PDB file of C-alpha atoms in Angstrom:
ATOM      1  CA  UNK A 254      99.686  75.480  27.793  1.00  0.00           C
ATOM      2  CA  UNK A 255      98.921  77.020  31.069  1.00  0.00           C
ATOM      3  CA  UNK A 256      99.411  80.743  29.895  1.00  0.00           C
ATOM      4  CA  UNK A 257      97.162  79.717  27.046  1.00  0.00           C
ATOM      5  CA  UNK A 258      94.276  78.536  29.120  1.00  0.00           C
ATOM      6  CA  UNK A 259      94.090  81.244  31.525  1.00  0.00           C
ATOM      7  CA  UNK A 260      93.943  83.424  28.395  1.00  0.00           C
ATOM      8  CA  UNK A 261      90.837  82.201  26.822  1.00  0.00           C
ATOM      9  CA  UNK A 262      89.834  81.784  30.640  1.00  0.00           C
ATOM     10  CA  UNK A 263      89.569  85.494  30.909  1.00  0.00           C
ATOM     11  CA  UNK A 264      88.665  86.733  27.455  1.00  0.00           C
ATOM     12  CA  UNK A 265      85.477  84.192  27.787  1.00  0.00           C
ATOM     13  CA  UNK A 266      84.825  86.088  31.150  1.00  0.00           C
ATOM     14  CA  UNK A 267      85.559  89.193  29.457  1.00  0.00           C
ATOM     15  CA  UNK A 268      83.072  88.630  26.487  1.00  0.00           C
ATOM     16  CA  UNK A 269      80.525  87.103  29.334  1.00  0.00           C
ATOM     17  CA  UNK A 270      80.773  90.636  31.342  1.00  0.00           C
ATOM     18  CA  UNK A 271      80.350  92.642  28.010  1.00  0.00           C
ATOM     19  CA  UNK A 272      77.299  90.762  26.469  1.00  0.00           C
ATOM     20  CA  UNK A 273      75.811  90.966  30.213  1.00  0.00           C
ATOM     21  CA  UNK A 274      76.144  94.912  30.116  1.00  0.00           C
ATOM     22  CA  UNK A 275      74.912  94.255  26.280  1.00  0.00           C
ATOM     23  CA  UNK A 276      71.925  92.574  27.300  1.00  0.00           C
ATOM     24  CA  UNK A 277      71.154  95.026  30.074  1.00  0.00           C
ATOM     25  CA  UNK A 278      67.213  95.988  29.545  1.00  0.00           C
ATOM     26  CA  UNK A 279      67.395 100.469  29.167  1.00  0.00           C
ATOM     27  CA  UNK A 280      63.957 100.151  30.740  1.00  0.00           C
ATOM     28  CA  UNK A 281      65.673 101.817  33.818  1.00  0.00           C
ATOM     29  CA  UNK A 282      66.516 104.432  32.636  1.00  0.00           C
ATOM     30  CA  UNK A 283      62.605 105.132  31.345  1.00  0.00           C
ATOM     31  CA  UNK A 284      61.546 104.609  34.548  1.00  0.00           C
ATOM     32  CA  UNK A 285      62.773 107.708  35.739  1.00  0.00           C
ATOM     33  CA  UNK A 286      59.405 109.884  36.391  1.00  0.00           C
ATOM     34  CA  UNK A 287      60.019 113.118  35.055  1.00  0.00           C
ATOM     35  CA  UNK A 288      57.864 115.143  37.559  1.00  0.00           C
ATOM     36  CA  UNK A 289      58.833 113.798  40.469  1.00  0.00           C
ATOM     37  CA  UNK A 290      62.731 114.465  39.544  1.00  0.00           C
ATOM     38  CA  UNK A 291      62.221 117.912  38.475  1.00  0.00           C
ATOM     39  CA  UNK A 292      59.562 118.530  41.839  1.00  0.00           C
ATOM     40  CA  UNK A 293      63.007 117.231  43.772  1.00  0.00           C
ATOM     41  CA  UNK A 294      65.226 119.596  42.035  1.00  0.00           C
ATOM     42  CA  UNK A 295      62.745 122.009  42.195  1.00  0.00           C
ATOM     43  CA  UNK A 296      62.983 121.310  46.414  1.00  0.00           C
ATOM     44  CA  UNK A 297      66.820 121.647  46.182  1.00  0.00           C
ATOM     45  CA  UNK A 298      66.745 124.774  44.130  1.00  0.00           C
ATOM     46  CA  UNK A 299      64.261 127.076  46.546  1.00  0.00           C
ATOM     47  CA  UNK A 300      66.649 125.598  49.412  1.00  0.00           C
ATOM     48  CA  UNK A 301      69.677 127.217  47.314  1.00  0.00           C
ATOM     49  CA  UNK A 302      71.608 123.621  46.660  1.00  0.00           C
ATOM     50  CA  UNK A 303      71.534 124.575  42.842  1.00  0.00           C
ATOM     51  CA  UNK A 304      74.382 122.009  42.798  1.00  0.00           C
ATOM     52  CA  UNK A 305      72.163 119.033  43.651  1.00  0.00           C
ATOM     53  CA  UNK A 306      69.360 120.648  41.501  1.00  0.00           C
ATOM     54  CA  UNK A 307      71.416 121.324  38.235  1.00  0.00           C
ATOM     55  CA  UNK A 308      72.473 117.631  38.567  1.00  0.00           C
ATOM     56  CA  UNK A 309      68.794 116.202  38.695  1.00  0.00           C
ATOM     57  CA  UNK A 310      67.912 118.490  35.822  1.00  0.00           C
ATOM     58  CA  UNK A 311      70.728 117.096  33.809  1.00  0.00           C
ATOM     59  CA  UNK A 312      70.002 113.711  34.527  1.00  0.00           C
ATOM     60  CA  UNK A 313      66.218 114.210  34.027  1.00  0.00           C
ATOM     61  CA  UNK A 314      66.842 116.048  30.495  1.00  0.00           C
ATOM     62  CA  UNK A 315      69.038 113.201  29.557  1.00  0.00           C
ATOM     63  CA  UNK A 316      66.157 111.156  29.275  1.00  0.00           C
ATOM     64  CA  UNK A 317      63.180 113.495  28.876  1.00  0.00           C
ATOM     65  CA  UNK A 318      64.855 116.543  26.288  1.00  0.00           C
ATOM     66  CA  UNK A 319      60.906 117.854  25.870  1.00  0.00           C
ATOM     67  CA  UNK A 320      60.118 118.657  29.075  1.00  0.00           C
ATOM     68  CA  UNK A 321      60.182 122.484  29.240  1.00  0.00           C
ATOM     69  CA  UNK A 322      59.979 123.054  32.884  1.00  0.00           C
ATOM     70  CA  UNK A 323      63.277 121.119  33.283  1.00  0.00           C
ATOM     71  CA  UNK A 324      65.078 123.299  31.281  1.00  0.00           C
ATOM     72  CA  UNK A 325      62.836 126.307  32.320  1.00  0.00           C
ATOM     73  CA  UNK A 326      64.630 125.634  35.656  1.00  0.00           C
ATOM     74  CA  UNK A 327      68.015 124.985  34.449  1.00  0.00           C
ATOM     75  CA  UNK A 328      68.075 128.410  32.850  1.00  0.00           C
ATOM     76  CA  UNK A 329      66.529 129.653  35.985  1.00  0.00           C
ATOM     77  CA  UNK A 330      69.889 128.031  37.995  1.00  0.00           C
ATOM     78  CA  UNK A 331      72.483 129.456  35.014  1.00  0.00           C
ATOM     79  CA  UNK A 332      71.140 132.886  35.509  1.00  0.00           C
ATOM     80  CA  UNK A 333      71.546 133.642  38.539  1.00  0.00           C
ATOM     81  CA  UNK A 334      74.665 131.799  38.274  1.00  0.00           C
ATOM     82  CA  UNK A 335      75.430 134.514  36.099  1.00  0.00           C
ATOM     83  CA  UNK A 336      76.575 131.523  33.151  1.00  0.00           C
ATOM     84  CA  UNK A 337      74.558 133.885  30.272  1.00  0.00           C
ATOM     85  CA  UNK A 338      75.494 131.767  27.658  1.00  0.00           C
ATOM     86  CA  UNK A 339      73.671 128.770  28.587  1.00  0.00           C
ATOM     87  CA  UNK A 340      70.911 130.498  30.566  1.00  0.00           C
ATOM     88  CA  UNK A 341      70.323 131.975  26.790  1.00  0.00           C
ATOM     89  CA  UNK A 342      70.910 128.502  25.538  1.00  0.00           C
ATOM     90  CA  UNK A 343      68.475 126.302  28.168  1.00  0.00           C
ATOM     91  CA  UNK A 344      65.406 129.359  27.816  1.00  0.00           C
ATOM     92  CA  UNK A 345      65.334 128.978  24.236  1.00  0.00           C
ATOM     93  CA  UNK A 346      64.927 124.546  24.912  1.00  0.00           C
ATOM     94  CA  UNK A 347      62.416 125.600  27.216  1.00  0.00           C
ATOM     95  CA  UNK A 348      60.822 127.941  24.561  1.00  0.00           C
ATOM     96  CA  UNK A 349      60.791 125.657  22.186  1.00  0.00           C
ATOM     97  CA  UNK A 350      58.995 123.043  23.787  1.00  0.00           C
ATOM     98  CA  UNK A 351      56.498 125.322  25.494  1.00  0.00           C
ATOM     99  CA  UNK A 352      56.134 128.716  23.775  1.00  0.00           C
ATOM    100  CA  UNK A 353      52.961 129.959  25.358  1.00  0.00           C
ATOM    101  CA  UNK A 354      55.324 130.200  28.871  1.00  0.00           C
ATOM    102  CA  UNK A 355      55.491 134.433  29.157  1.00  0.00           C
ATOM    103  CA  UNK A 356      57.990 133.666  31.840  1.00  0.00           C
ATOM    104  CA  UNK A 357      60.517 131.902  29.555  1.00  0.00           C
ATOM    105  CA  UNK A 358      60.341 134.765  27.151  1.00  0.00           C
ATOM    106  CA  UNK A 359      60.756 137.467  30.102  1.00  0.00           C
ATOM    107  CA  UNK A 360      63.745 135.627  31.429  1.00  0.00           C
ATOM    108  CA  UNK A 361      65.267 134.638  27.844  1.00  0.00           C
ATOM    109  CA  UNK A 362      65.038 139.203  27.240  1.00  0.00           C
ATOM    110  CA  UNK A 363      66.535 139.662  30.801  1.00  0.00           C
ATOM    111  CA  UNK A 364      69.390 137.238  29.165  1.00  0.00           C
ATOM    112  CA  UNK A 365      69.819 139.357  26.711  1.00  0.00           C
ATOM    113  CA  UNK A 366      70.001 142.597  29.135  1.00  0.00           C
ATOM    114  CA  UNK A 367      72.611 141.205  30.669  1.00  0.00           C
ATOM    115  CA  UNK A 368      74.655 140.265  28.179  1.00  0.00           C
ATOM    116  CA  UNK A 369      74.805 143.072  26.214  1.00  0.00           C
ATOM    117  CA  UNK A 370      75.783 144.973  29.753  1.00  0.00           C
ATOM    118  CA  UNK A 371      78.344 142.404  30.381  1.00  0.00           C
ATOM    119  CA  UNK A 372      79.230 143.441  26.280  1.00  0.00           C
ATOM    120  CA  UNK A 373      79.551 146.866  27.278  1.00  0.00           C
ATOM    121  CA  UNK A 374      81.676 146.790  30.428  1.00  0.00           C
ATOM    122  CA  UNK A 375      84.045 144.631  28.927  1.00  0.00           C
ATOM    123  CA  UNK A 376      84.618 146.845  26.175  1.00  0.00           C
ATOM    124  CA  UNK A 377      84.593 150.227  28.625  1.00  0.00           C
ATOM    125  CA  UNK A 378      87.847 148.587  29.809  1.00  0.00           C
ATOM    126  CA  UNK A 379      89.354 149.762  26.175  1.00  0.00           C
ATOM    127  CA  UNK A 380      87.197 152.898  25.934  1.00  0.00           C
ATOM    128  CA  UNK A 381      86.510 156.093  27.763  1.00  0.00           C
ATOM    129  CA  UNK A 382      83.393 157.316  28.326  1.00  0.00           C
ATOM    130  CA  UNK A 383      81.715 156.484  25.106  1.00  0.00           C
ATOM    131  CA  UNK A 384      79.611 153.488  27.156  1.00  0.00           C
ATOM    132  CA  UNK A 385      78.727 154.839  30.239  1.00  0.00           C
ATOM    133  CA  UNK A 386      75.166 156.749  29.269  1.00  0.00           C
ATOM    134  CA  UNK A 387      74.172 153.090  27.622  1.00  0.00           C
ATOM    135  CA  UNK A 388      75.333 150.896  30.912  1.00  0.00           C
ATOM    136  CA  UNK A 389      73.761 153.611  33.055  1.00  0.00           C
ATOM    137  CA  UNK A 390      70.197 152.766  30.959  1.00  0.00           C
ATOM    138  CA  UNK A 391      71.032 149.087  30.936  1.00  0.00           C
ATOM    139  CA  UNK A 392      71.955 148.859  35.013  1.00  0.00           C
ATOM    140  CA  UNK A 393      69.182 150.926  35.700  1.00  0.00           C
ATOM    141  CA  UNK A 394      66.683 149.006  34.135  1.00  0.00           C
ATOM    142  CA  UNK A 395      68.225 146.153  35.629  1.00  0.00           C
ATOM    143  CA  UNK A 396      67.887 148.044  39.243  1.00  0.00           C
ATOM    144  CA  UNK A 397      71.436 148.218  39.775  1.00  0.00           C
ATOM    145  CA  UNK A 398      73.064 151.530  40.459  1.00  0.00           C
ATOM    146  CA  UNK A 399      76.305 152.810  38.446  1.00  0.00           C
ATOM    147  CA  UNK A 400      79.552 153.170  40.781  1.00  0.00           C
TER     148      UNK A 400
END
Protein backbone atom coordinates (compact mmCIF):
# COMPACT_ATOMS: atom_id res chain seq x y z
CA UNK A 1 0.00 0.00 0.00
CA UNK A 2 3.00 2.02 0.76
CA UNK A 3 4.81 1.39 -2.67
CA UNK A 4 1.47 2.35 -4.15
CA UNK A 5 1.19 5.71 -2.52
CA UNK A 6 4.55 6.95 -3.07
CA UNK A 7 3.81 6.08 -6.71
CA UNK A 8 0.94 8.29 -7.40
CA UNK A 9 2.94 10.61 -4.88
CA UNK A 10 5.48 11.20 -7.54
CA UNK A 11 3.66 10.84 -10.83
CA UNK A 12 1.19 13.75 -9.35
CA UNK A 13 4.52 15.72 -8.77
CA UNK A 14 5.65 14.63 -12.03
CA UNK A 15 2.46 15.79 -13.97
CA UNK A 16 2.58 19.10 -11.53
CA UNK A 17 6.35 19.85 -12.86
CA UNK A 18 5.27 19.15 -16.56
CA UNK A 19 2.01 21.28 -16.72
CA UNK A 20 4.21 24.06 -14.81
CA UNK A 21 6.85 23.98 -17.76
CA UNK A 22 3.41 23.65 -19.93
CA UNK A 23 2.05 26.69 -18.62
CA UNK A 24 5.31 28.59 -18.86
CA UNK A 25 4.32 32.11 -20.70
CA UNK A 26 7.07 32.10 -24.26
CA UNK A 27 6.83 35.85 -23.71
CA UNK A 28 10.58 35.51 -22.67
CA UNK A 29 11.76 34.47 -25.21
CA UNK A 30 10.09 37.66 -27.32
CA UNK A 31 11.59 39.79 -25.12
CA UNK A 32 14.84 39.30 -26.45
CA UNK A 33 15.64 42.81 -28.33
CA UNK A 34 17.05 41.97 -31.48
CA UNK A 35 19.40 45.02 -31.84
CA UNK A 36 20.81 45.11 -28.81
CA UNK A 37 21.86 41.20 -29.12
CA UNK A 38 23.24 41.51 -32.48
CA UNK A 39 25.09 45.26 -31.34
CA UNK A 40 26.65 42.70 -28.47
CA UNK A 41 27.74 40.16 -30.90
CA UNK A 42 28.64 42.68 -33.10
CA UNK A 43 31.13 43.97 -29.86
CA UNK A 44 32.42 40.35 -29.50
CA UNK A 45 33.06 39.87 -33.15
CA UNK A 46 35.43 43.22 -33.85
CA UNK A 47 37.17 41.97 -30.45
CA UNK A 48 37.78 38.50 -32.39
CA UNK A 49 35.58 36.22 -29.73
CA UNK A 50 33.58 34.94 -32.87
CA UNK A 51 32.77 32.12 -30.41
CA UNK A 52 30.69 34.29 -28.08
CA UNK A 53 29.39 36.20 -31.20
CA UNK A 54 28.27 33.13 -33.37
CA UNK A 55 26.40 32.03 -30.18
CA UNK A 56 24.37 35.39 -29.76
CA UNK A 57 23.64 35.29 -33.46
CA UNK A 58 22.25 31.85 -33.13
CA UNK A 59 20.27 32.56 -30.28
CA UNK A 60 19.05 35.91 -31.72
CA UNK A 61 18.06 34.15 -35.21
CA UNK A 62 16.24 31.58 -33.23
CA UNK A 63 13.78 34.01 -32.45
CA UNK A 64 14.10 36.78 -35.04
CA UNK A 65 14.88 34.47 -38.63
CA UNK A 66 14.20 38.06 -40.66
CA UNK A 67 16.66 40.03 -39.39
CA UNK A 68 19.31 40.29 -42.14
CA UNK A 69 22.10 41.86 -40.31
CA UNK A 70 22.16 38.83 -37.95
CA UNK A 71 22.80 36.56 -40.49
CA UNK A 72 24.77 39.23 -42.54
CA UNK A 73 27.18 38.75 -39.57
CA UNK A 74 27.01 35.13 -39.18
CA UNK A 75 28.20 34.71 -42.74
CA UNK A 76 30.66 37.38 -42.00
CA UNK A 77 32.03 34.91 -38.85
CA UNK A 78 31.77 31.50 -41.29
CA UNK A 79 33.93 33.15 -43.81
CA UNK A 80 36.63 33.95 -42.38
CA UNK A 81 36.23 30.84 -40.55
CA UNK A 82 36.78 29.50 -43.81
CA UNK A 83 33.17 27.15 -43.20
CA UNK A 84 32.12 28.11 -47.19
CA UNK A 85 29.24 26.14 -47.07
CA UNK A 86 27.32 27.97 -44.60
CA UNK A 87 28.92 31.38 -45.19
CA UNK A 88 27.13 30.62 -48.79
CA UNK A 89 24.18 29.38 -46.87
CA UNK A 90 23.75 32.46 -44.04
CA UNK A 91 24.54 35.38 -47.16
CA UNK A 92 21.82 34.10 -49.15
CA UNK A 93 19.24 34.43 -45.48
CA UNK A 94 20.70 37.68 -45.31
CA UNK A 95 19.92 38.33 -49.06
CA UNK A 96 16.79 37.33 -48.85
CA UNK A 97 15.58 39.41 -46.24
CA UNK A 98 17.45 42.51 -47.36
CA UNK A 99 18.40 42.44 -51.07
CA UNK A 100 19.28 46.05 -51.63
CA UNK A 101 22.59 45.17 -49.12
CA UNK A 102 25.62 45.41 -52.08
CA UNK A 103 27.74 44.03 -49.32
CA UNK A 104 25.83 40.73 -48.94
CA UNK A 105 26.03 40.19 -52.63
CA UNK A 106 29.95 41.08 -52.71
CA UNK A 107 30.60 38.68 -49.91
CA UNK A 108 27.99 35.88 -51.13
CA UNK A 109 30.51 36.17 -54.98
CA UNK A 110 33.72 36.13 -52.77
CA UNK A 111 31.92 32.72 -51.43
CA UNK A 112 31.78 31.56 -54.48
CA UNK A 113 35.62 32.50 -55.34
CA UNK A 114 36.58 30.56 -52.81
CA UNK A 115 34.92 27.68 -53.27
CA UNK A 116 35.48 27.00 -56.59
CA UNK A 117 39.46 27.53 -55.59
CA UNK A 118 39.01 25.22 -52.76
CA UNK A 119 37.18 22.95 -55.95
CA UNK A 120 40.22 23.25 -57.82
CA UNK A 121 43.00 22.44 -55.36
CA UNK A 122 41.31 19.55 -54.22
CA UNK A 123 41.08 18.15 -57.50
CA UNK A 124 44.96 19.30 -58.49
CA UNK A 125 45.73 16.61 -55.87
CA UNK A 126 44.51 13.95 -58.75
CA UNK A 127 45.72 16.07 -61.68
CA UNK A 128 48.85 17.60 -63.05
CA UNK A 129 49.04 20.78 -64.23
CA UNK A 130 45.77 21.09 -65.98
CA UNK A 131 44.52 23.59 -62.85
CA UNK A 132 47.23 25.64 -62.09
CA UNK A 133 46.68 28.71 -64.84
CA UNK A 134 42.83 28.78 -63.34
CA UNK A 135 44.00 28.77 -59.38
CA UNK A 136 46.75 31.20 -60.38
CA UNK A 137 43.62 33.67 -61.77
CA UNK A 138 41.45 32.65 -58.86
CA UNK A 139 44.38 33.28 -55.94
CA UNK A 140 45.32 36.25 -57.60
CA UNK A 141 42.19 37.85 -57.64
CA UNK A 142 41.82 36.79 -54.26
CA UNK A 143 45.42 38.56 -53.46
CA UNK A 144 47.03 35.48 -52.55
CA UNK A 145 50.20 34.45 -54.28
CA UNK A 146 50.71 30.79 -55.87
CA UNK A 147 53.57 28.67 -54.02
Amino acid sequence: MKTRTLGYLILSMVLTFLAACQSIPNDRREAVDPVSLRVSAQRAYQSGDFISAESMLRRNLSIHQRDADSWFLLANIHLRSGQYAAAQHAYQQAALYKPEQAAIWHNLALVHIRLATQTLLQGMRHQDDDFEPLIGWLLEVQGVAMQ
